[in-house]
Amino acid sequence: MNPQSIGDWVHGDCWSAQADYSPDALAAFKKETGIATVPRTPHDKDYYEFMDFNRKKFRKYVAHYVDAIHKFNPKFLITSNWAYSSMMPEKVDTDLDFLSGDMATRSYVSNAAFEARCLAPQGKPWDLMSWGFTNNWVDGTGSYKSVVQLEQEAAHVLSMGGGYQVYYPQNHDASIKLWKVKDMAEVANFCRQRQAFTYRAKAVPQIAMLHSTEDFKHILKGLYNNWGIFDGQQEILNVLLDGQNLVEILIHHNLLDRMKDYKVIVIPEWYYLAPEFITKLKNYVNKGGNLLVIGAEAVKLFEKDLGVTFGPFNEKNNLNLGNNNDIATVVGKYQQVALNAGIKSFDSFYSEQDLRFPTGIPASITNFGKVKLLLFTYIWEKIIKKERRL
């Protein structure tokens, strides 16, 4: 963006939007869809269709005020808070000048890594805002972040080609907190030193992690937000990044025609993928791609291709997961499997913390297509939860 431009950042937009049950909205829904009975809860028939109808209306509302402002002043830059992000994983179909969001969760560094990777492929200039403080949502207490932590958050944003900013609340008399200016100068210097190498940079395709629009819409009990939905996906990203891998997060529409560009595609605990999308993934593997599917629910989408027989499904277990002559106990859902002839297991579960007593299969490697392999894990989310030490 041009630093000399003027603009507006519309706050609290997509993530605060609610379904419209006004008489006019319900009449429009019935006319557009032919559905006579309006669903009221997520368990009602056609709830998905009603939510999607409201999402279209929300995007129409955003387009209306953006177009009106551009008509008044074409140079005025405007965005809608968190539009077309992880909270709104859709193709950009409005004339927003840039994309932006403020990171307000408590896993700040991990959140920066995740959100930056969701925004970067969307085809618009983008930035992310750190809060300069941390906040306890239960009792309202909080404290200010260190310069090092803010630089860590900034590093994830800068590495993906985005702009970066930090927000501090004003004093009660509306004055700025002058004692924080020194910290901001240090963070700004950190960013400026890297600007020539990172600003609007593009990632070199290596590993693509799917952000599934369809599953997002099936899981979400509302229009747009991501509160507590993507914990498993964020932790999987952390593990991949800790392994020094270059990982991009591609929303469904961004990955559709780019599968061939990536050596590995990761499906991180998504429960639903459209049949045509699954077919594209299988074609990708047949042509030499590598597919990693993670999650006790996700593997069911590829049941016919796994070369295994599914057994009982356990909702929650204490699981002793063994790897590299060591064992860690984790808690999660577990899809029991038996391997068909020729299928290789990868590591093992143990009935107790003792390598002498293997009892189950956390993953298998399956020949599929011409030469490549599919690796599937059967344990559900939060296999490894790494705490970031700042």
Short mmCIF file of C-alpha atoms in Angstrom, two decimals:
data_model
loop_
_atom_site.label_atom_id
_atom_site.label_comp_id
_atom_site.label_asym_id
_atom_site.label_seq_id
_atom_site.Cartn_x
_atom_site.Cartn_y
_atom_site.Cartn_z
CA MET A 1 0.00 0.00 0.00
CA ASN A 2 1.05 3.57 -0.57
CA PRO A 3 1.97 5.05 2.84
CA GLN A 4 0.65 8.43 1.66
CA SER A 5 -2.84 7.05 1.04
CA ILE A 6 -5.79 7.45 3.37
CA GLY A 7 -8.13 4.63 4.23
CA ASP A 8 -10.28 2.75 6.70
CA TRP A 9 -10.12 -0.58 8.53
CA VAL A 10 -13.68 -1.74 9.23
CA HIS A 11 -13.53 -3.59 12.55
CA GLY A 12 -15.63 -6.46 13.88
CA ASP A 13 -17.12 -7.30 10.50
CA CYS A 14 -17.18 -10.94 9.35
CA TRP A 15 -16.50 -12.61 12.71
CA SER A 16 -19.36 -10.74 14.41
CA ALA A 17 -21.94 -11.27 11.63
CA GLN A 18 -25.06 -13.19 12.57
CA ALA A 19 -27.70 -14.97 10.52
CA ASP A 20 -30.58 -12.70 9.53
CA TYR A 21 -34.01 -13.98 10.59
CA SER A 22 -35.93 -10.84 9.66
CA PRO A 23 -39.11 -11.34 7.60
CA ASP A 24 -37.51 -9.84 4.48
CA ALA A 25 -34.46 -12.08 4.76
CA LEU A 26 -36.53 -15.22 5.29
CA ALA A 27 -38.74 -14.36 2.31
CA ALA A 28 -35.63 -13.89 0.14
CA PHE A 29 -34.18 -17.21 1.35
CA LYS A 30 -37.34 -19.10 0.52
CA LYS A 31 -37.58 -17.47 -2.90
CA GLU A 32 -33.92 -18.09 -3.77
CA THR A 33 -33.67 -21.69 -2.55
CA GLY A 34 -37.22 -23.02 -2.67
CA ILE A 35 -36.81 -24.20 0.94
CA ALA A 36 -40.08 -23.58 2.77
CA THR A 37 -39.07 -24.41 6.35
CA VAL A 38 -36.37 -22.15 7.73
CA PRO A 39 -33.80 -24.02 9.89
CA ARG A 40 -33.28 -22.58 13.36
CA THR A 41 -30.50 -24.76 14.83
CA PRO A 42 -27.42 -26.53 13.42
CA HIS A 43 -29.32 -29.82 13.76
CA ASP A 44 -32.17 -28.72 11.49
CA LYS A 45 -32.40 -29.76 7.86
CA ASP A 46 -30.99 -27.19 5.40
CA TYR A 47 -29.05 -25.29 8.09
CA TYR A 48 -25.94 -25.37 5.87
CA GLU A 49 -27.91 -23.81 3.00
CA PHE A 50 -29.33 -21.08 5.24
CA MET A 51 -25.89 -20.17 6.60
CA ASP A 52 -24.44 -20.07 3.08
CA PHE A 53 -27.31 -17.82 1.96
CA ASN A 54 -26.39 -15.43 4.79
CA ARG A 55 -22.70 -15.57 3.86
CA LYS A 56 -23.55 -14.46 0.33
CA LYS A 57 -25.59 -11.60 1.76
CA PHE A 58 -22.69 -10.58 3.99
CA ARG A 59 -20.30 -10.47 1.04
CA LYS A 60 -22.86 -8.42 -0.88
CA TYR A 61 -23.05 -5.98 2.04
CA VAL A 62 -19.23 -5.59 2.08
CA ALA A 63 -19.16 -5.08 -1.69
CA HIS A 64 -21.85 -2.40 -1.36
CA TYR A 65 -19.98 -0.15 1.07
CA VAL A 66 -16.61 -0.75 -0.61
CA ASP A 67 -17.97 0.17 -4.04
CA ALA A 68 -19.78 3.23 -2.66
CA ILE A 69 -16.60 4.55 -1.04
CA HIS A 70 -14.50 3.90 -4.14
CA LYS A 71 -17.08 5.74 -6.22
CA PHE A 72 -16.79 8.71 -3.88
CA ASN A 73 -12.97 8.57 -3.80
CA PRO A 74 -11.14 5.95 -5.92
CA LYS A 75 -7.91 6.53 -3.96
CA PHE A 76 -9.46 5.74 -0.58
CA LEU A 77 -8.14 2.37 0.68
CA ILE A 78 -10.55 0.17 2.60
CA THR A 79 -10.62 -3.30 4.10
CA SER A 80 -12.93 -5.41 6.22
CA ASN A 81 -11.38 -6.90 9.37
CA TRP A 82 -10.47 -10.59 8.82
CA ALA A 83 -12.24 -10.80 5.44
CA TYR A 84 -11.03 -13.74 3.30
CA SER A 85 -8.86 -15.07 6.11
CA SER A 86 -9.01 -18.31 8.12
CA MET A 87 -12.27 -16.95 9.55
CA MET A 88 -13.70 -16.41 6.08
CA PRO A 89 -11.94 -18.97 3.83
CA GLU A 90 -13.51 -18.00 0.53
CA LYS A 91 -12.34 -16.67 -2.81
CA VAL A 92 -11.97 -12.87 -2.83
CA ASP A 93 -15.05 -11.57 -4.66
CA THR A 94 -15.21 -7.96 -3.45
CA ASP A 95 -13.04 -4.96 -4.36
CA LEU A 96 -11.25 -4.63 -1.02
CA ASP A 97 -7.92 -2.84 -1.40
CA PHE A 98 -6.11 -5.05 1.07
CA LEU A 99 -6.70 -7.80 3.64
CA SER A 100 -5.98 -7.41 7.34
CA GLY A 101 -6.68 -8.78 10.81
CA ASP A 102 -5.70 -8.27 14.44
CA MET A 103 -4.29 -11.28 16.29
CA ALA A 104 -6.07 -11.41 19.62
CA THR A 105 -5.64 -15.02 20.75
CA ARG A 106 -3.16 -16.05 23.44
CA SER A 107 -1.02 -18.43 21.30
CA TYR A 108 0.31 -15.34 19.58
CA VAL A 109 3.39 -16.61 17.76
CA SER A 110 1.63 -19.76 16.52
CA ASN A 111 -1.37 -17.65 15.54
CA ALA A 112 0.85 -15.32 13.50
CA ALA A 113 2.34 -18.29 11.65
CA PHE A 114 -1.11 -19.68 10.85
CA GLU A 115 -2.94 -16.51 9.90
CA ALA A 116 -0.10 -15.16 7.75
CA ARG A 117 -0.15 -18.34 5.70
CA CYS A 118 -3.91 -18.16 5.19
CA LEU A 119 -3.81 -14.56 3.89
CA ALA A 120 -0.67 -14.73 1.74
CA PRO A 121 -2.10 -16.77 -1.19
CA GLN A 122 -5.33 -14.73 -1.50
CA GLY A 123 -3.98 -12.39 -4.20
CA LYS A 124 -4.34 -9.08 -2.33
CA PRO A 125 -1.86 -6.90 -0.42
CA TRP A 126 -2.19 -7.85 3.23
CA ASP A 127 -0.97 -7.15 6.74
CA LEU A 128 -1.47 -8.44 10.26
CA MET A 129 -1.68 -6.50 13.51
CA SER A 130 -0.24 -7.76 16.78
CA TRP A 131 -1.68 -6.61 20.04
CA GLY A 132 1.22 -5.13 22.03
CA PHE A 133 -0.24 -6.73 25.14
CA THR A 134 -1.65 -10.07 26.18
CA ASN A 135 -5.09 -10.36 27.70
CA ASN A 136 -6.85 -12.85 29.96
CA TRP A 137 -10.37 -13.10 28.55
CA VAL A 138 -11.73 -14.61 31.78
CA ASP A 139 -10.94 -11.88 34.30
CA GLY A 140 -9.65 -9.08 32.05
CA THR A 141 -6.11 -9.05 33.41
CA GLY A 142 -3.15 -8.68 31.07
CA SER A 143 0.40 -7.49 30.57
CA TYR A 144 2.57 -6.04 27.82
CA LYS A 145 4.57 -8.22 25.46
CA SER A 146 8.34 -8.12 25.27
CA VAL A 147 10.13 -6.77 22.21
CA VAL A 148 11.41 -10.28 21.48
CA GLN A 149 7.89 -11.72 21.38
CA LEU A 150 6.65 -9.00 19.04
CA GLU A 151 9.64 -9.62 16.78
CA GLN A 152 8.79 -13.32 16.69
CA GLU A 153 5.23 -12.53 15.65
CA ALA A 154 6.48 -10.04 13.08
CA ALA A 155 8.93 -12.58 11.68
CA HIS A 156 6.15 -14.95 10.62
CA VAL A 157 4.24 -12.15 8.92
CA LEU A 158 7.29 -10.71 7.17
CA SER A 159 8.48 -14.13 6.02
CA MET A 160 5.24 -14.61 4.07
CA GLY A 161 5.45 -11.18 2.38
CA GLY A 162 2.97 -9.27 4.51
CA GLY A 163 2.96 -5.90 6.24
CA TYR A 164 3.06 -5.69 10.03
CA GLN A 165 1.74 -3.36 12.70
CA VAL A 166 1.36 -3.31 16.50
CA TYR A 167 -1.56 -1.91 18.48
CA TYR A 168 -1.32 -0.38 21.96
CA PRO A 169 -4.41 0.99 23.72
CA GLN A 170 -4.39 4.67 24.62
CA ASN A 171 -4.33 6.07 28.11
CA HIS A 172 -7.70 7.03 29.61
CA ASP A 173 -7.16 10.64 28.53
CA ALA A 174 -6.66 9.42 24.91
CA SER A 175 -2.90 10.12 24.97
CA ILE A 176 -0.44 7.53 23.72
CA LYS A 177 1.74 5.46 26.04
CA LEU A 178 5.05 7.26 25.59
CA TRP A 179 6.90 4.64 27.63
CA LYS A 180 6.20 2.12 24.84
CA VAL A 181 7.76 4.21 22.06
CA LYS A 182 11.25 2.76 22.69
CA ASP A 183 9.91 -0.80 22.33
CA MET A 184 8.12 0.11 19.12
CA ALA A 185 11.29 1.68 17.72
CA GLU A 186 13.13 -1.62 18.30
CA VAL A 187 10.37 -3.65 16.63
CA ALA A 188 10.24 -1.20 13.72
CA ASN A 189 14.00 -1.45 13.26
CA PHE A 190 13.71 -5.26 13.22
CA CYS A 191 11.12 -5.04 10.43
CA ARG A 192 12.97 -2.38 8.40
CA GLN A 193 16.13 -4.47 8.37
CA ARG A 194 14.19 -7.24 6.60
CA GLN A 195 11.85 -5.17 4.45
CA ALA A 196 13.96 -5.23 1.26
CA PHE A 197 14.05 -9.03 1.33
CA THR A 198 10.52 -9.87 2.46
CA TYR A 199 7.99 -7.20 1.48
CA ARG A 200 5.46 -8.80 -0.89
CA ALA A 201 7.75 -11.81 -1.26
CA LYS A 202 6.21 -15.06 -2.53
CA ALA A 203 6.83 -18.50 -1.03
CA VAL A 204 8.60 -21.14 -3.10
CA PRO A 205 6.08 -24.05 -3.36
CA GLN A 206 7.14 -27.06 -1.30
CA ILE A 207 4.48 -28.19 1.20
CA ALA A 208 0.81 -27.18 0.95
CA MET A 209 -1.49 -27.56 3.96
CA LEU A 210 -5.19 -27.47 3.08
CA HIS A 211 -7.61 -25.06 4.73
CA SER A 212 -10.92 -26.66 3.75
CA THR A 213 -13.72 -24.20 3.01
CA GLU A 214 -16.30 -26.97 2.82
CA ASP A 215 -15.40 -28.56 6.14
CA PHE A 216 -15.18 -25.11 7.74
CA LYS A 217 -18.76 -24.44 6.72
CA HIS A 218 -19.93 -27.83 7.97
CA ILE A 219 -18.24 -27.44 11.37
CA LEU A 220 -19.05 -23.81 12.07
CA LYS A 221 -22.23 -23.02 14.01
CA GLY A 222 -22.64 -19.59 12.45
CA LEU A 223 -21.31 -17.49 9.58
CA TYR A 224 -17.65 -16.65 10.08
CA ASN A 225 -15.08 -17.05 12.87
CA ASN A 226 -12.44 -19.54 13.93
CA TRP A 227 -12.61 -19.60 17.72
CA GLY A 228 -11.34 -23.00 18.88
CA ILE A 229 -11.93 -24.63 15.49
CA PHE A 230 -8.40 -24.76 14.14
CA ASP A 231 -6.37 -25.72 17.22
CA GLY A 232 -5.38 -29.05 15.71
CA GLN A 233 -4.44 -27.52 12.35
CA GLN A 234 -2.37 -24.83 14.04
CA GLU A 235 -0.45 -27.41 16.07
CA ILE A 236 0.23 -29.52 12.97
CA LEU A 237 1.62 -26.41 11.29
CA ASN A 238 3.85 -25.81 14.34
CA VAL A 239 5.29 -29.33 14.06
CA LEU A 240 5.98 -28.92 10.34
CA LEU A 241 7.63 -25.53 10.86
CA ASP A 242 9.70 -26.82 13.78
CA GLY A 243 11.08 -29.37 11.30
CA GLN A 244 12.43 -26.43 9.24
CA ASN A 245 9.94 -27.04 6.43
CA LEU A 246 8.56 -24.33 4.16
CA VAL A 247 4.79 -24.65 4.52
CA GLU A 248 1.98 -22.69 2.86
CA ILE A 249 -1.68 -22.87 3.86
CA LEU A 250 -3.90 -22.92 0.81
CA ILE A 251 -7.64 -22.39 1.06
CA HIS A 252 -9.61 -24.88 -1.03
CA HIS A 253 -9.95 -22.67 -4.12
CA ASN A 254 -6.26 -21.73 -4.07
CA LEU A 255 -5.12 -25.36 -4.04
CA LEU A 256 -7.48 -26.75 -6.70
CA ASP A 257 -5.36 -25.84 -9.72
CA ARG A 258 -1.96 -25.74 -7.99
CA MET A 259 -1.60 -29.27 -6.62
CA LYS A 260 1.11 -30.16 -9.12
CA ASP A 261 3.32 -27.33 -7.80
CA TYR A 262 3.80 -29.00 -4.40
CA LYS A 263 5.88 -32.00 -3.37
CA VAL A 264 3.60 -32.73 -0.42
CA ILE A 265 -0.03 -31.89 0.36
CA VAL A 266 -1.18 -32.17 3.99
CA ILE A 267 -4.82 -32.77 4.94
CA PRO A 268 -4.83 -31.79 8.65
CA GLU A 269 -7.82 -33.32 10.45
CA TRP A 270 -10.56 -32.19 8.07
CA TYR A 271 -13.70 -34.31 8.35
CA TYR A 272 -15.32 -33.41 5.03
CA LEU A 273 -13.93 -32.98 1.52
CA ALA A 274 -16.08 -32.79 -1.59
CA PRO A 275 -15.93 -35.99 -3.71
CA GLU A 276 -14.55 -34.10 -6.71
CA PHE A 277 -11.77 -32.65 -4.56
CA ILE A 278 -10.84 -36.12 -3.28
CA THR A 279 -10.65 -37.29 -6.90
CA LYS A 280 -8.21 -34.45 -7.68
CA LEU A 281 -6.06 -35.46 -4.71
CA LYS A 282 -5.91 -39.05 -5.93
CA ASN A 283 -4.94 -37.87 -9.42
CA TYR A 284 -2.20 -35.77 -7.82
CA VAL A 285 -0.81 -38.86 -6.08
CA ASN A 286 -1.07 -40.96 -9.25
CA LYS A 287 1.11 -38.40 -11.01
CA GLY A 288 3.82 -38.57 -8.37
CA GLY A 289 2.60 -36.35 -5.53
CA ASN A 290 2.80 -37.16 -1.82
CA LEU A 291 -0.30 -36.93 0.36
CA LEU A 292 -0.24 -36.82 4.17
CA VAL A 293 -3.67 -37.28 5.77
CA ILE A 294 -3.82 -36.73 9.54
CA GLY A 295 -6.68 -37.54 11.87
CA ALA A 296 -8.94 -40.36 13.00
CA GLU A 297 -11.87 -38.75 11.16
CA ALA A 298 -9.95 -37.58 8.10
CA VAL A 299 -8.65 -41.05 7.16
CA LYS A 300 -12.21 -42.26 6.68
CA LEU A 301 -12.38 -40.10 3.55
CA PHE A 302 -9.80 -42.43 1.95
CA GLU A 303 -10.95 -45.75 3.41
CA LYS A 304 -11.00 -47.61 0.07
CA ASP A 305 -7.44 -46.55 -0.78
CA LEU A 306 -5.69 -47.25 2.51
CA GLY A 307 -5.26 -50.98 2.30
CA VAL A 308 -6.55 -51.41 5.85
CA THR A 309 -9.65 -52.64 7.61
CA PHE A 310 -11.20 -50.22 10.08
CA GLY A 311 -12.08 -51.51 13.52
CA PRO A 312 -13.82 -49.81 16.47
CA PHE A 313 -13.64 -46.04 16.78
CA ASN A 314 -12.66 -44.76 20.21
CA GLU A 315 -13.81 -41.27 21.14
CA LYS A 316 -11.12 -40.62 23.74
CA ASN A 317 -8.08 -42.53 24.92
CA ASN A 318 -4.82 -42.19 26.77
CA LEU A 319 -2.51 -43.40 24.03
CA ASN A 320 1.12 -44.39 24.46
CA LEU A 321 2.69 -43.38 21.16
CA GLY A 322 6.13 -44.82 20.42
CA ASN A 323 8.75 -43.40 18.07
CA ASN A 324 12.52 -43.60 17.83
CA ASN A 325 12.86 -45.85 20.89
CA ASP A 326 10.79 -43.53 23.10
CA ILE A 327 7.18 -43.21 24.25
CA ALA A 328 4.92 -40.21 24.85
CA THR A 329 1.41 -40.41 26.27
CA VAL A 330 -1.19 -38.39 24.42
CA VAL A 331 -4.97 -38.02 24.64
CA GLY A 332 -7.17 -38.19 21.57
CA LYS A 333 -9.62 -40.06 19.40
CA TYR A 334 -8.36 -43.22 17.77
CA GLN A 335 -9.47 -45.15 14.69
CA GLN A 336 -8.38 -48.75 15.11
CA VAL A 337 -7.13 -50.49 11.99
CA ALA A 338 -5.86 -53.84 10.78
CA LEU A 339 -3.33 -53.80 7.94
CA ASN A 340 -4.04 -55.73 4.77
CA ALA A 341 -1.30 -57.79 3.14
CA GLY A 342 1.65 -55.72 1.92
CA ILE A 343 0.86 -52.60 3.94
CA LYS A 344 3.59 -51.25 6.22
CA SER A 345 3.00 -49.82 9.68
CA PHE A 346 4.79 -46.74 10.93
CA ASP A 347 5.66 -46.75 14.64
CA SER A 348 3.25 -48.21 17.19
CA PHE A 349 0.96 -47.61 20.12
CA TYR A 350 1.74 -49.47 23.36
CA SER A 351 -0.59 -50.82 26.03
CA GLU A 352 1.62 -49.17 28.65
CA GLN A 353 4.82 -47.14 28.74
CA ASP A 354 6.92 -50.13 27.83
CA LEU A 355 8.34 -50.88 24.37
CA ARG A 356 7.75 -54.61 24.89
CA PHE A 357 3.98 -54.33 24.52
CA PRO A 358 2.92 -52.92 21.10
CA THR A 359 -0.84 -52.74 20.82
CA GLY A 360 -1.95 -50.59 17.86
CA ILE A 361 -1.06 -48.75 14.67
CA PRO A 362 -0.81 -44.95 14.59
CA ALA A 363 0.10 -44.77 10.90
CA SER A 364 0.54 -46.84 7.76
CA ILE A 365 2.34 -46.41 4.46
CA THR A 366 0.41 -47.52 1.39
CA ASN A 367 1.52 -48.04 -2.19
CA PHE A 368 -0.79 -45.99 -4.37
CA GLY A 369 -0.58 -45.11 -8.05
CA LYS A 370 2.69 -45.50 -9.88
CA VAL A 371 5.51 -45.05 -7.41
CA LYS A 372 4.55 -42.72 -4.59
CA LEU A 373 3.29 -43.47 -1.12
CA LEU A 374 0.43 -42.24 1.02
CA LEU A 375 1.06 -41.79 4.72
CA PHE A 376 -2.01 -41.75 6.92
CA THR A 377 -2.20 -41.32 10.70
CA TYR A 378 -5.07 -42.71 12.71
CA ILE A 379 -4.78 -40.70 15.89
CA TRP A 380 -6.90 -37.57 16.17
CA GLU A 381 -5.69 -34.04 16.89
CA LYS A 382 -3.09 -32.77 19.34
CA ILE A 383 -0.59 -35.61 18.86
CA ILE A 384 2.20 -33.20 19.74
CA LYS A 385 1.51 -29.92 21.47
CA LYS A 386 4.56 -27.71 21.58
CA GLU A 387 4.61 -24.75 23.92
CA ARG A 388 6.49 -21.81 22.46
CA ARG A 389 9.09 -20.47 24.87
CA LEU A 390 9.63 -16.79 24.30
#
